[in-house]
């Protein structure tokens, strides 16, 4: 038979007891409860005291109090006896606790392995008996009302309370233990030593529950019984809000809204952005977290708050000396490009960072250091660098962002780059801007770039996703392109073009010594004692395997040599490899380019022309062949309309000069002519092959060989005038890399010779011509005599393999729109 409550109240307690902290429940005096223990300190307590009937001090403790036992001093707890222990899976023990009497926690005696504290029996005060009985009656009535309304009250709870009205203290404990009180409310009842105050706490809690139940009842009466699914969800949501309002709690959506409003205040957004963010937050507050629109708005607000509205990575001051030093440190040569960059930045410096003016655009072949130039500028002026690749972008929304009505909508590439950069004054490099697709069903992304790159408009750039103005004027935009002609004129007009041409053989060798070799040695785990290079070897590699304008293929060939040495070293081979031309050819395989390929004997109908591609300058052989026929003209080689018209004009000019060339007029009517441009798989267009085509046709009709040690370029009119063309620097460098030392250029391009590197100007002989008569005088040799005949097979066609160069990739001469001269 269980002991009476009075006996439990008189239980003698020691001066010190181990503390057992409970987080989700509590046992009141004279009560019994089964609790599962999993906290390490409680398990340590039970393991250290395995004897039955263990006396402990129970106390309700949160996370902060469990971590700091000193917070428990002065708190009211319950002396309890541990009666039964059952070991459960997962390091859990279920114990049966019998409450004895209230106690007060005193000083902490020890904190490890479990907490032990001094305790004193609690002294309860009875208070006014009449007031206590009145409170008891009201509590019983409220409990019966709640039970009748079907709320979370056990059906037998009111009857249990009525059977214990004679003892107000015990009554209050029973009410707190049997009704649906939270742990915080039960602890509040436990802490009250005055019986009247204890009863008042119980009554306040029950009356709050009763008022909430009445609110719910009103909501149910005013809600239609048959409603659609979304109306039902709204009804349940309103019920939930009413319950939480009565309990003083907040739903997750309310917490998110409060958090977002606090972040908006801290972010100090511009006025319009802050106003829009607050409006969207209020919309968010009205939605359920389960609604799809909730996540759309939340993502939008996260984007607004993540953008760098005010953050900066540096000042507007531009240290020109540091920029020049950084450019020289990372790039060899490119003197003109560096000079233009410094001039551009000097203007921005003097204007106090004012961005008005064109945007820098580096134009040049691949592998010439355009992207790394932008990185060097950002490093020198202390700004964050971020690269945006727009090659292949064909949708306007990629630049300006998607509207939020689309699934998966997000801002455009510009604002994405700024978010990742984390500052509003970053250096944004828009890479491969010439590769953007202009026009189409999804809009024109190049047109969207107009606002981004125009300093007079981008102060209020509006992304479709944000629909808010964002100031891009602090951003230093740098664009890169391989060819300027693929950029629309309106966008090109906003760019400050800095041309970066290819490297000469000497420059490649110098760059290898200064930059490539130290880096590649470190990357391959070897050093300069394992593999010995010389200037001759590096020049041999650049001449025979890497004649492109850039450095990437040159670097790959050098890296191939290092990989082969690294493998042998890993296999245990010691000593140094001293490279010479023979060993390089053994290691790299057959050269891609033959030695002095461009220097060949004069031939009839074969002319070395100069072409321009997005990869830089190239040599292009033009072949002409005559045969008996009816005067037909055939042109092959996948040519554009402009180049075909150039062949027609050249043919007409040669016919007009028949007498001077010693060609009878009847020959044109009885001879068919075929003009071919090798590398037939590569599209070619543009007028700058006119000089070479005219010379090839004149050579084959006059049966006079053409000098093959001379390369040429220029447009020809019907009157024989030679007009200037573009890409002179790249074309001359291509001839120089191929071993040619003489070129024919239009007289109008004489001004472009100053762009050539000094060593090229010194070693190249350039002849500027104004008419085709000048070209014929320089390049067309005297007739060859072959066995007394004037038209043998050798004269009719060039020798097999006469082509001096073929295009590696891209478009020849002249990948330009029809009607535009290169």
PDB file of N, CA and C in Angstrom, residues 60 98 154 178 339 427 474:
ATOM      1  N   UNK A  60      13.353  21.265 -13.133  1.00  0.00           N
ATOM      2  CA  UNK A  60      13.132  21.552 -14.550  1.00  0.00           C
ATOM      3  C   UNK A  60      14.257  22.474 -15.023  1.00  0.00           C
ATOM      4  N   UNK A  98       9.094   8.670  -7.826  1.00  0.00           N
ATOM      5  CA  UNK A  98       8.007   8.981  -6.887  1.00  0.00           C
ATOM      6  C   UNK A  98       8.346  10.293  -6.186  1.00  0.00           C
ATOM      7  N   UNK A 154      -8.401  15.055 -20.297  1.00  0.00           N
ATOM      8  CA  UNK A 154      -8.909  13.705 -20.027  1.00  0.00           C
ATOM      9  C   UNK A 154     -10.318  13.759 -19.427  1.00  0.00           C
ATOM     10  N   UNK A 178      -2.434  16.592 -14.500  1.00  0.00           N
ATOM     11  CA  UNK A 178      -3.406  15.832 -15.286  1.00  0.00           C
ATOM     12  C   UNK A 178      -3.983  16.607 -16.462  1.00  0.00           C
ATOM     13  N   UNK A 339      50.179  50.714 -72.865  1.00  0.00           N
ATOM     14  CA  UNK A 339      50.107  52.177 -72.900  1.00  0.00           C
ATOM     15  C   UNK A 339      48.662  52.646 -72.973  1.00  0.00           C
ATOM     16  N   UNK A 427      35.859  44.454 -60.741  1.00  0.00           N
ATOM     17  CA  UNK A 427      36.282  44.462 -62.143  1.00  0.00           C
ATOM     18  C   UNK A 427      35.614  43.258 -62.807  1.00  0.00           C
ATOM     19  N   UNK A 474      29.894  51.994 -60.645  1.00  0.00           N
ATOM     20  CA  UNK A 474      31.167  51.769 -59.959  1.00  0.00           C
ATOM     21  C   UNK A 474      31.922  50.566 -60.496  1.00  0.00           C
TER      22      UNK A 474
END
